[in-house]
Tab-separated table of C-alpha atoms in Angstrom:
chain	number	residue	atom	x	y	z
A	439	UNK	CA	30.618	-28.805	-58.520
A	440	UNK	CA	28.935	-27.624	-61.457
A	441	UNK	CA	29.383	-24.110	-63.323
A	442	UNK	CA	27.798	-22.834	-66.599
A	443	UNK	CA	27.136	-26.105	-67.852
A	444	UNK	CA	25.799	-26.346	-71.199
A	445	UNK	CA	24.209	-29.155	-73.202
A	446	UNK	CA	26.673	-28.813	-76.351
A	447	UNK	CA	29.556	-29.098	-73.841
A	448	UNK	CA	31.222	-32.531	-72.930
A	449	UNK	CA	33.940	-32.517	-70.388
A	450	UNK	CA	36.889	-34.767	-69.801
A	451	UNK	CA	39.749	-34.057	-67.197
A	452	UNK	CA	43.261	-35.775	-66.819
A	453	UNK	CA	44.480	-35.994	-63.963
A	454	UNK	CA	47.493	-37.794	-62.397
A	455	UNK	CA	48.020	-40.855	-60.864
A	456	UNK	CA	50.449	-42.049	-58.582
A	457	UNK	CA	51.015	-45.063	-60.308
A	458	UNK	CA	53.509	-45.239	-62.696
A	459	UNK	CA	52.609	-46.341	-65.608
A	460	UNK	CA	53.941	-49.530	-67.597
A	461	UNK	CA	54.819	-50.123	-71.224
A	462	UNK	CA	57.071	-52.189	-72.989
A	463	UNK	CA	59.564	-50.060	-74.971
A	464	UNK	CA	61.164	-52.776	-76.762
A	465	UNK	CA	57.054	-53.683	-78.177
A	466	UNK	CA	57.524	-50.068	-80.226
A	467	UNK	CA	57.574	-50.724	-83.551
A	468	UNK	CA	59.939	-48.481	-84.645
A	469	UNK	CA	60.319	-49.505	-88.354
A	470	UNK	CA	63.811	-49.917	-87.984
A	471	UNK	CA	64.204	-45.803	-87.801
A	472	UNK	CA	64.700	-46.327	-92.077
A	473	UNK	CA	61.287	-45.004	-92.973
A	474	UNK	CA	60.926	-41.078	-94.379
A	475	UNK	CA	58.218	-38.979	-93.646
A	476	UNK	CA	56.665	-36.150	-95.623
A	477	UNK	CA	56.379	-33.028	-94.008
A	478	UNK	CA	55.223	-29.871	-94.307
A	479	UNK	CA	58.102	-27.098	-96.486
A	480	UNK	CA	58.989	-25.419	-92.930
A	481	UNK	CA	60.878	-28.103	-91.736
A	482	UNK	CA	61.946	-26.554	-88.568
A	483	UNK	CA	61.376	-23.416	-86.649
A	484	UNK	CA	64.506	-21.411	-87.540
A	485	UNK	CA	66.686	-19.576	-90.072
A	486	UNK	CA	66.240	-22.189	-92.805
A	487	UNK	CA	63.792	-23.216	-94.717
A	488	UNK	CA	64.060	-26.548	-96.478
A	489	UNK	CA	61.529	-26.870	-99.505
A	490	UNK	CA	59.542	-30.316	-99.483
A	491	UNK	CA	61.963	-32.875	-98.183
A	492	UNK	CA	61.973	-34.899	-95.377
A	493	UNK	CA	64.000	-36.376	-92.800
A	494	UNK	CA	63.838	-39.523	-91.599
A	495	UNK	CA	62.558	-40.660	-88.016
A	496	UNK	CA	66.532	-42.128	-87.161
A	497	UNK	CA	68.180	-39.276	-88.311
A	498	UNK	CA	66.047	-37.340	-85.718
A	499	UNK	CA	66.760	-40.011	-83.270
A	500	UNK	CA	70.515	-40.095	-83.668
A	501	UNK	CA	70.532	-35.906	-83.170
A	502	UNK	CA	68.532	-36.113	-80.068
A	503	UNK	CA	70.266	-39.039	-78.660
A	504	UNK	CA	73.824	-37.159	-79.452
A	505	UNK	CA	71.962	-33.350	-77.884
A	506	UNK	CA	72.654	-31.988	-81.093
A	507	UNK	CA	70.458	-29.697	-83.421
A	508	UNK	CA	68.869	-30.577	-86.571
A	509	UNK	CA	71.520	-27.850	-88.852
A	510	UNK	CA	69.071	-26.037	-89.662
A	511	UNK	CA	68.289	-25.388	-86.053
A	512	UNK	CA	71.440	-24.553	-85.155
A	513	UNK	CA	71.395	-21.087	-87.462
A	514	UNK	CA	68.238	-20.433	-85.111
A	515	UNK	CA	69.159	-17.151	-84.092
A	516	UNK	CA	66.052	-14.827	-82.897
A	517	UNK	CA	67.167	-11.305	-84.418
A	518	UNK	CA	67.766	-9.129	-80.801
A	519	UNK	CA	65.151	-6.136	-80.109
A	520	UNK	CA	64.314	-4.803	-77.070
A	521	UNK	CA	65.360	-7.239	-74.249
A	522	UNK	CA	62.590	-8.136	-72.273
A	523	UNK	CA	60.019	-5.859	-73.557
A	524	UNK	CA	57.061	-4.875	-71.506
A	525	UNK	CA	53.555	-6.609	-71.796
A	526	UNK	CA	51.370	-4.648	-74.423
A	527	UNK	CA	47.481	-4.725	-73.930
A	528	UNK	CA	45.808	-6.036	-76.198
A	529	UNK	CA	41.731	-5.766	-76.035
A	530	UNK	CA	42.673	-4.897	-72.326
A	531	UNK	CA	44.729	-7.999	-71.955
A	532	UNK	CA	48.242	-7.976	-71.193
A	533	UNK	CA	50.320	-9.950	-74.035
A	534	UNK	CA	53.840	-10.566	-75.395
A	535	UNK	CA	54.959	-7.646	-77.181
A	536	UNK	CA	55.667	-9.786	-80.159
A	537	UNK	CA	52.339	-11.495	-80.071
A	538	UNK	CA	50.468	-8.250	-79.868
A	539	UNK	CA	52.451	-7.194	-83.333
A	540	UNK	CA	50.745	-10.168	-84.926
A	541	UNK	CA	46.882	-10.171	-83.255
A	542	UNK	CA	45.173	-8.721	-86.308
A	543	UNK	CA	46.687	-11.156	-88.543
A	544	UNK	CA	45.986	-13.935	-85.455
A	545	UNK	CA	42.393	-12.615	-84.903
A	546	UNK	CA	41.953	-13.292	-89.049
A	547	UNK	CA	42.980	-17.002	-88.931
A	548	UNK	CA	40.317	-19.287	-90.785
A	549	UNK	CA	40.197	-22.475	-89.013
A	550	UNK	CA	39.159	-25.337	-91.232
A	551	UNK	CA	36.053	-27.594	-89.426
A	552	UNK	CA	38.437	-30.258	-88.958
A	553	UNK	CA	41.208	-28.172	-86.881
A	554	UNK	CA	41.574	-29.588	-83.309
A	555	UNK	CA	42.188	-26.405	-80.663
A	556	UNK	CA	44.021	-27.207	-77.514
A	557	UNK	CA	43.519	-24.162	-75.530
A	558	UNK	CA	45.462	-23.654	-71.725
A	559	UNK	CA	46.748	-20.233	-69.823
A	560	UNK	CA	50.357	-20.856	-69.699
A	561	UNK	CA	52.250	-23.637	-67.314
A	562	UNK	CA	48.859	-25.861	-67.357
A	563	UNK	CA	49.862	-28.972	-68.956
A	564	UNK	CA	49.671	-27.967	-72.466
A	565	UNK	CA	52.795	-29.676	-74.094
A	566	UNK	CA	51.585	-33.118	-71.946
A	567	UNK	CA	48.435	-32.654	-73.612
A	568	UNK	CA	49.514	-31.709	-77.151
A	569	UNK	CA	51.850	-34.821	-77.327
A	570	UNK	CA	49.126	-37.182	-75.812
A	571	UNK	CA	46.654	-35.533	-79.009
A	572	UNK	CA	50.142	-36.046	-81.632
A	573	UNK	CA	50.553	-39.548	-80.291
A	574	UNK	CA	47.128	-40.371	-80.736
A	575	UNK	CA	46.623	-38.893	-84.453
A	576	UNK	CA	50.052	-40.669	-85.343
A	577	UNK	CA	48.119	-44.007	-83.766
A	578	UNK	CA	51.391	-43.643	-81.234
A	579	UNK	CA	54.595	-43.810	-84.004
A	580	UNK	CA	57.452	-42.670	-81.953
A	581	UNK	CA	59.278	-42.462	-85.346
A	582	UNK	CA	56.464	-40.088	-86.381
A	583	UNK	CA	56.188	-38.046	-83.343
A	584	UNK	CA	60.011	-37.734	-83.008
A	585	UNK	CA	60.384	-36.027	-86.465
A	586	UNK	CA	59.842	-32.593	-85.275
A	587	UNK	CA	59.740	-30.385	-81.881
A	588	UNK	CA	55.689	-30.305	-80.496
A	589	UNK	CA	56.301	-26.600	-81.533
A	590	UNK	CA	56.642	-27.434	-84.935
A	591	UNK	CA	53.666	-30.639	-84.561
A	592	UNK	CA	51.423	-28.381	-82.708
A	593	UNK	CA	52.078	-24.995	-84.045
A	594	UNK	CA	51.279	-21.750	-81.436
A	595	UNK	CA	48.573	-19.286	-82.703
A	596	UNK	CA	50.092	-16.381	-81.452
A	597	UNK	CA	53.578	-17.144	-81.181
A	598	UNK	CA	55.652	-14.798	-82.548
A	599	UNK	CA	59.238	-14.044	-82.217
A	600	UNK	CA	62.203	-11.637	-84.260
A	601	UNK	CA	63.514	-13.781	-86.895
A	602	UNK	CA	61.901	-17.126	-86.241
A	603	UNK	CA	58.616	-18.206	-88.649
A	604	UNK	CA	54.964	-17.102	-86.671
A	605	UNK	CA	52.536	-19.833	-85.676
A	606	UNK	CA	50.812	-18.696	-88.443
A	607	UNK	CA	52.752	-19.233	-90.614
A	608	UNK	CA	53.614	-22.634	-89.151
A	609	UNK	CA	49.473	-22.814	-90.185
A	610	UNK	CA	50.151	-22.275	-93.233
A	611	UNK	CA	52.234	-25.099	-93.857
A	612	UNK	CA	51.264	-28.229	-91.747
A	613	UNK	CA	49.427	-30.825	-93.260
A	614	UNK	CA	45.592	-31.517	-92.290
A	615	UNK	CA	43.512	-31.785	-89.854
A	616	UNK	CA	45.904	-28.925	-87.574
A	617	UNK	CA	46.191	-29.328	-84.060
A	618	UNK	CA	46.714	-25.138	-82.701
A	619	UNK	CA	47.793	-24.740	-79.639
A	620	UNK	CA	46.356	-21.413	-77.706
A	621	UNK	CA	47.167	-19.065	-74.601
A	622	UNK	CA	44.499	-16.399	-75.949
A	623	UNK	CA	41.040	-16.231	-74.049
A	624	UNK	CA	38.155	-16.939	-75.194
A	625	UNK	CA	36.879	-13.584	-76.273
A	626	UNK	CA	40.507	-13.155	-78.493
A	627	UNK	CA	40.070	-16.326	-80.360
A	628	UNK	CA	39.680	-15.737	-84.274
A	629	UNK	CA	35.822	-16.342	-84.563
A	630	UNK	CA	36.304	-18.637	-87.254
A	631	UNK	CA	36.584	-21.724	-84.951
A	632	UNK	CA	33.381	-20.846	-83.550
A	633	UNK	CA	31.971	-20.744	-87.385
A	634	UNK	CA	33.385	-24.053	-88.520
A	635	UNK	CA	32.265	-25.612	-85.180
A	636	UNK	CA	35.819	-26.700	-84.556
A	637	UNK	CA	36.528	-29.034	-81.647
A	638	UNK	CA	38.426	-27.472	-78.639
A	639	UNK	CA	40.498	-29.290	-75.467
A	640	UNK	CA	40.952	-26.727	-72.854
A	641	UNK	CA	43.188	-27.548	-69.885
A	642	UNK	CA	42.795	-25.707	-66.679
A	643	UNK	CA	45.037	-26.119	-63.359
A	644	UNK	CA	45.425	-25.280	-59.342
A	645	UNK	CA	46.293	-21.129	-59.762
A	646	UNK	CA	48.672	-21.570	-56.946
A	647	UNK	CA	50.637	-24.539	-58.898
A	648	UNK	CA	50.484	-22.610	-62.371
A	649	UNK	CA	51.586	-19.360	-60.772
A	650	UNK	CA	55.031	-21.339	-59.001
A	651	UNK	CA	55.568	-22.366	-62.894
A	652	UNK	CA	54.867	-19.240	-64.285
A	653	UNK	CA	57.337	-17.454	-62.072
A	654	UNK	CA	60.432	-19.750	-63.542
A	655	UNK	CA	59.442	-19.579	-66.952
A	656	UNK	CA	59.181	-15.639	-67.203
A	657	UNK	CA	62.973	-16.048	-65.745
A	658	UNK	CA	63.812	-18.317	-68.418
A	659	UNK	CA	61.935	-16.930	-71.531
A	660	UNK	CA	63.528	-14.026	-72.706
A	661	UNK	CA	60.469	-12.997	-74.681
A	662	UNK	CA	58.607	-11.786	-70.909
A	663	UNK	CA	59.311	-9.232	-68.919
A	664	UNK	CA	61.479	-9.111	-66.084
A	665	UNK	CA	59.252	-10.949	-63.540
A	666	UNK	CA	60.821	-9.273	-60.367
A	667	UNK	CA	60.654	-10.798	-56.985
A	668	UNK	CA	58.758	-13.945	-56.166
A	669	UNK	CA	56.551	-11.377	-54.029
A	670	UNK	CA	56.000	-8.910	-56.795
A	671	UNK	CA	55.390	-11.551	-59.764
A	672	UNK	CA	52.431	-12.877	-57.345
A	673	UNK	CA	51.302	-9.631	-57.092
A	674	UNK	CA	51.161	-9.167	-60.892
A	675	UNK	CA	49.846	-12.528	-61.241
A	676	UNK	CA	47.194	-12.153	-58.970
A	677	UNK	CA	45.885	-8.541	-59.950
A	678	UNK	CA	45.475	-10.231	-63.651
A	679	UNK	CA	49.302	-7.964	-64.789
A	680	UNK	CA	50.883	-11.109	-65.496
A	681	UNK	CA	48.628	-12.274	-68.781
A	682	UNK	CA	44.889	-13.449	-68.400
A	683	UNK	CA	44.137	-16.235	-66.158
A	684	UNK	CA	40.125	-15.883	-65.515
A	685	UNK	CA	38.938	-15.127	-68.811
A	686	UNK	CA	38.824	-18.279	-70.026
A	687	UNK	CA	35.754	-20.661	-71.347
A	688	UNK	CA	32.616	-19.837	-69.835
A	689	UNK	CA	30.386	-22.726	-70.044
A	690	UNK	CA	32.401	-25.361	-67.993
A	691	UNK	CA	31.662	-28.218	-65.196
A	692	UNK	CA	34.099	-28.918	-62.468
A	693	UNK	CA	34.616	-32.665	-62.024
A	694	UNK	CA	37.578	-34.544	-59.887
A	695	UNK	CA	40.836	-35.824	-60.955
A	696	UNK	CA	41.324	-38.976	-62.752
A	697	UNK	CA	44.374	-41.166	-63.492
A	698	UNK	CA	46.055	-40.815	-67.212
A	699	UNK	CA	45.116	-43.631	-68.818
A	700	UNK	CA	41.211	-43.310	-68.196
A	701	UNK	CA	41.170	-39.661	-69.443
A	702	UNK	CA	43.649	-40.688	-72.763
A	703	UNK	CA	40.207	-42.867	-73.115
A	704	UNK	CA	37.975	-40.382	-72.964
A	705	UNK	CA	40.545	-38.070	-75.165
A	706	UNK	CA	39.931	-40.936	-77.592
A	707	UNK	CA	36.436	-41.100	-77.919
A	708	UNK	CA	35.947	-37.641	-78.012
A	709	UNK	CA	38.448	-37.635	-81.666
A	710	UNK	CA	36.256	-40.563	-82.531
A	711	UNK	CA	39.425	-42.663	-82.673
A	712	UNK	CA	39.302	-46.637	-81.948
A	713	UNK	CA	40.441	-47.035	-78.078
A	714	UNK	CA	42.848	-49.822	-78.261
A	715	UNK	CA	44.248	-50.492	-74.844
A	716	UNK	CA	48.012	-51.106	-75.775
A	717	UNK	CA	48.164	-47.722	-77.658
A	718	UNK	CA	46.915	-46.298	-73.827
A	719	UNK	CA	49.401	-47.611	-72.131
A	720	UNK	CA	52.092	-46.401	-74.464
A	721	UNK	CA	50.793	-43.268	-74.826
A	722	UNK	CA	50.518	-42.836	-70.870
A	723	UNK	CA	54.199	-44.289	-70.637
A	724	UNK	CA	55.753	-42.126	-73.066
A	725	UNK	CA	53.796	-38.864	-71.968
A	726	UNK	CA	54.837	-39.146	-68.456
A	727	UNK	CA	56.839	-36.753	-67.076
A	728	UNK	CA	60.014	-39.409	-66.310
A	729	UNK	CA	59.891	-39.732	-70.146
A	730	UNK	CA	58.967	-36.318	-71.661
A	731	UNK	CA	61.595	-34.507	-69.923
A	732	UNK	CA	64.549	-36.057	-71.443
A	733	UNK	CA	62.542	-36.157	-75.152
A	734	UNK	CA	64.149	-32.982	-77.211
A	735	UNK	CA	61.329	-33.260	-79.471
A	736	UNK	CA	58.812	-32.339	-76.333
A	737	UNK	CA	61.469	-30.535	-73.686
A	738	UNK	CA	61.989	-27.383	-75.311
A	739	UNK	CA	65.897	-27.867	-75.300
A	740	UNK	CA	66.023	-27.660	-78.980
A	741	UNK	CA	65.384	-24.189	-78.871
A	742	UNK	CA	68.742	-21.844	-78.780
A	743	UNK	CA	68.940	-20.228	-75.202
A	744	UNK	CA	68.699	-16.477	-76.604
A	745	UNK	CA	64.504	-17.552	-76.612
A	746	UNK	CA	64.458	-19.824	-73.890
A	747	UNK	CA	67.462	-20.174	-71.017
A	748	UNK	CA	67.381	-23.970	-69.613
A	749	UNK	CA	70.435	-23.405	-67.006
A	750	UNK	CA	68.182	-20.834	-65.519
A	751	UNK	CA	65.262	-22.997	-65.406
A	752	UNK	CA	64.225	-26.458	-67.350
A	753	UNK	CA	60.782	-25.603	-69.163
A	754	UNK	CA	59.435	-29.187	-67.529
A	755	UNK	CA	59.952	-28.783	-63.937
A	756	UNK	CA	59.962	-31.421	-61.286
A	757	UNK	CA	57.146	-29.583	-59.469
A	758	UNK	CA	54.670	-30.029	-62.303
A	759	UNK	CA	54.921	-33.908	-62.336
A	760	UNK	CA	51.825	-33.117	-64.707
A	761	UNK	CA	49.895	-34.074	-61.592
A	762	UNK	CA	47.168	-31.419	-62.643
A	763	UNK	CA	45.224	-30.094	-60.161
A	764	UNK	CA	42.554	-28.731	-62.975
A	765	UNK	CA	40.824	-30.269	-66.099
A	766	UNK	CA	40.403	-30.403	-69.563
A	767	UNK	CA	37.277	-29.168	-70.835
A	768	UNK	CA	36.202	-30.566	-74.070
A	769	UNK	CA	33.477	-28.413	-75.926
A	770	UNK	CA	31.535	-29.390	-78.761
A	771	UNK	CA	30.219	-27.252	-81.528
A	772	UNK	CA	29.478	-23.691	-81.513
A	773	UNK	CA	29.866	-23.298	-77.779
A	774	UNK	CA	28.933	-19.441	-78.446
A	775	UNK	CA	31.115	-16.228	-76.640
């Protein structure tokens, strides 16, 4: 089935596949964890700030095999407004309180022509996709990839929270070509990435599946409302209360699911990167769900619970499985609002 579809638009969907896949994990070359990294000066999300260092890839490795905190991370403290606060409309869409403080700084973002979007409504697969796009610019280093959270890797547009650095000013910081993560529609996106032409992923999936997710994480994210009963959340979610889930891209083509490892191809090709087979199959092993969820640089657990409560529910939940029932849309150019 076909929709809108433009010439200037390519399309690319990953899907799932019931096959697990297979890779190797004594093949990763690992560098002996001793190498050192340079990073950007905001080292972590949190109350510290360390100027221009770095931190090697074993270092990270022995904190997340011990489930500590980088000690920086652990002063991490969100300063405490209002708990819960209500959605705020912004441009008649419902948003985070704290993101709507921060839209007209947001809406002013210049994108460079070399930025990489990856643009989802919440729950849709968009930390899967973000590490597949990380593993692929860091040609699939673990030691690389395993430096930093994907918040930190892929900073959040919009994300704002008391007492913890914005995604923009994440932006600020991170070395080039950015890879910005996005839960704004279309129409709320700074217009600069449609002047520099900047290339955009956007991943779509089954309403009913993302709506299931949706539910748990307003329970576990302090930063949303109260979400209510299962009954009135679906409401919410349904009557377009719970954040924007139709105004998305316009010009898009509906095509069927595919397994992982074709569509990290076509992921590939679209960056213009080499497709070497080896790096798919790693990549496809070490973004699968078995394999995220116990990775503290992709699971979320390095955040303190006061932003995000994993006893009340784990961010990656078994009944994602990232067996996406939706696509990612890859658009080209100045795809136009």
């Amino acid at each position: 089935m076909e929709t809108g579809q433009r010439d200037d638009v390519d399309i690319c969907v990953l899907g799932s596949s019931d096959t697990e896949a297979t890779w190797d994990s004594s093949a990763d070359d690992r560098g002996g964890g001793s190498e050192s990294y340079p990073r950007h000066n905001l080292t972590w999300v949190g109350g510290e700030v360390i100027s221009e260092g770095t931190w090697d890839g074993s270092q990270a490795k022995a904190h997340q095999e011990a489930g500590q905190l980088h000690p920086s991370q652990e002063k991490m403290k969100p300063e405490q407004e209002e708990a819960r606060p209500p959605l705020v409309p912004v441009k008649g869409i419902p948003m985070i309180k704290y993101f709507a403080e921060i839209y007209d700084e947001v809406e002013s973002f210049e994108a460079h022509p070399d930025d990489l979007l990856i643009s989802t409504y919440p729950k849709s697969g968009t930390t899967w996709v973000s590490e597949i796009i990380d593993m692929i610019y860091k040609e699939g280093s673990l030691e690389k990839c395993r430096v930093q959270p994907i918040y930190m890797r892929v900073p959040f547009l919009e994300f704002a929270v008391p007492g913890v650095p914005t995604g923009i000013e994440l932006l600020k910081e991170v070395p080039r070509p950015c890879l910005i993560k996005t839960h704004l529609p279309v129409q709320m996106l700074p217009k600069s990435f449609l002047e520099k032409n900047c290339k955009v992923i956007y991943v779509a999936r089954n309403a009913k599946d993302v709506a299931v997710s949706y539910y748990y994480f307003y329970q576990m994210a302090k930063v949303h409302p109260e979400p209510g009963t299962w009954e009135e959340f679906l409401e919410k979610f349904m009557d377009g209360r719970a954040r924007h889930f139709l105004d998305s891209f316009p010009n898009y083509r509906r095509i069927g699911l595919e397994n992982p490892e074709r569509e990290i191809r076509k992921v590939m090709e679209f960056l213009e990167r080499p497709v070497d087979e080896n790096l798919v199959k790693k990549i496809s092993h070490h973004t699968s769900f078995k394999v995220m969820s116990q990775n503290q640089m992709a699971n979320y657990k390095s955040l303190p619970s006061s932003v995000m409560d994993h006893t009340v529910s784990p961010f990656m939940r078994k009944d994602l499985q990232f067996q996406l029932s939706g696509l990612i849309i890859v658009l080209v150019g100045n795809y136009g609002i």
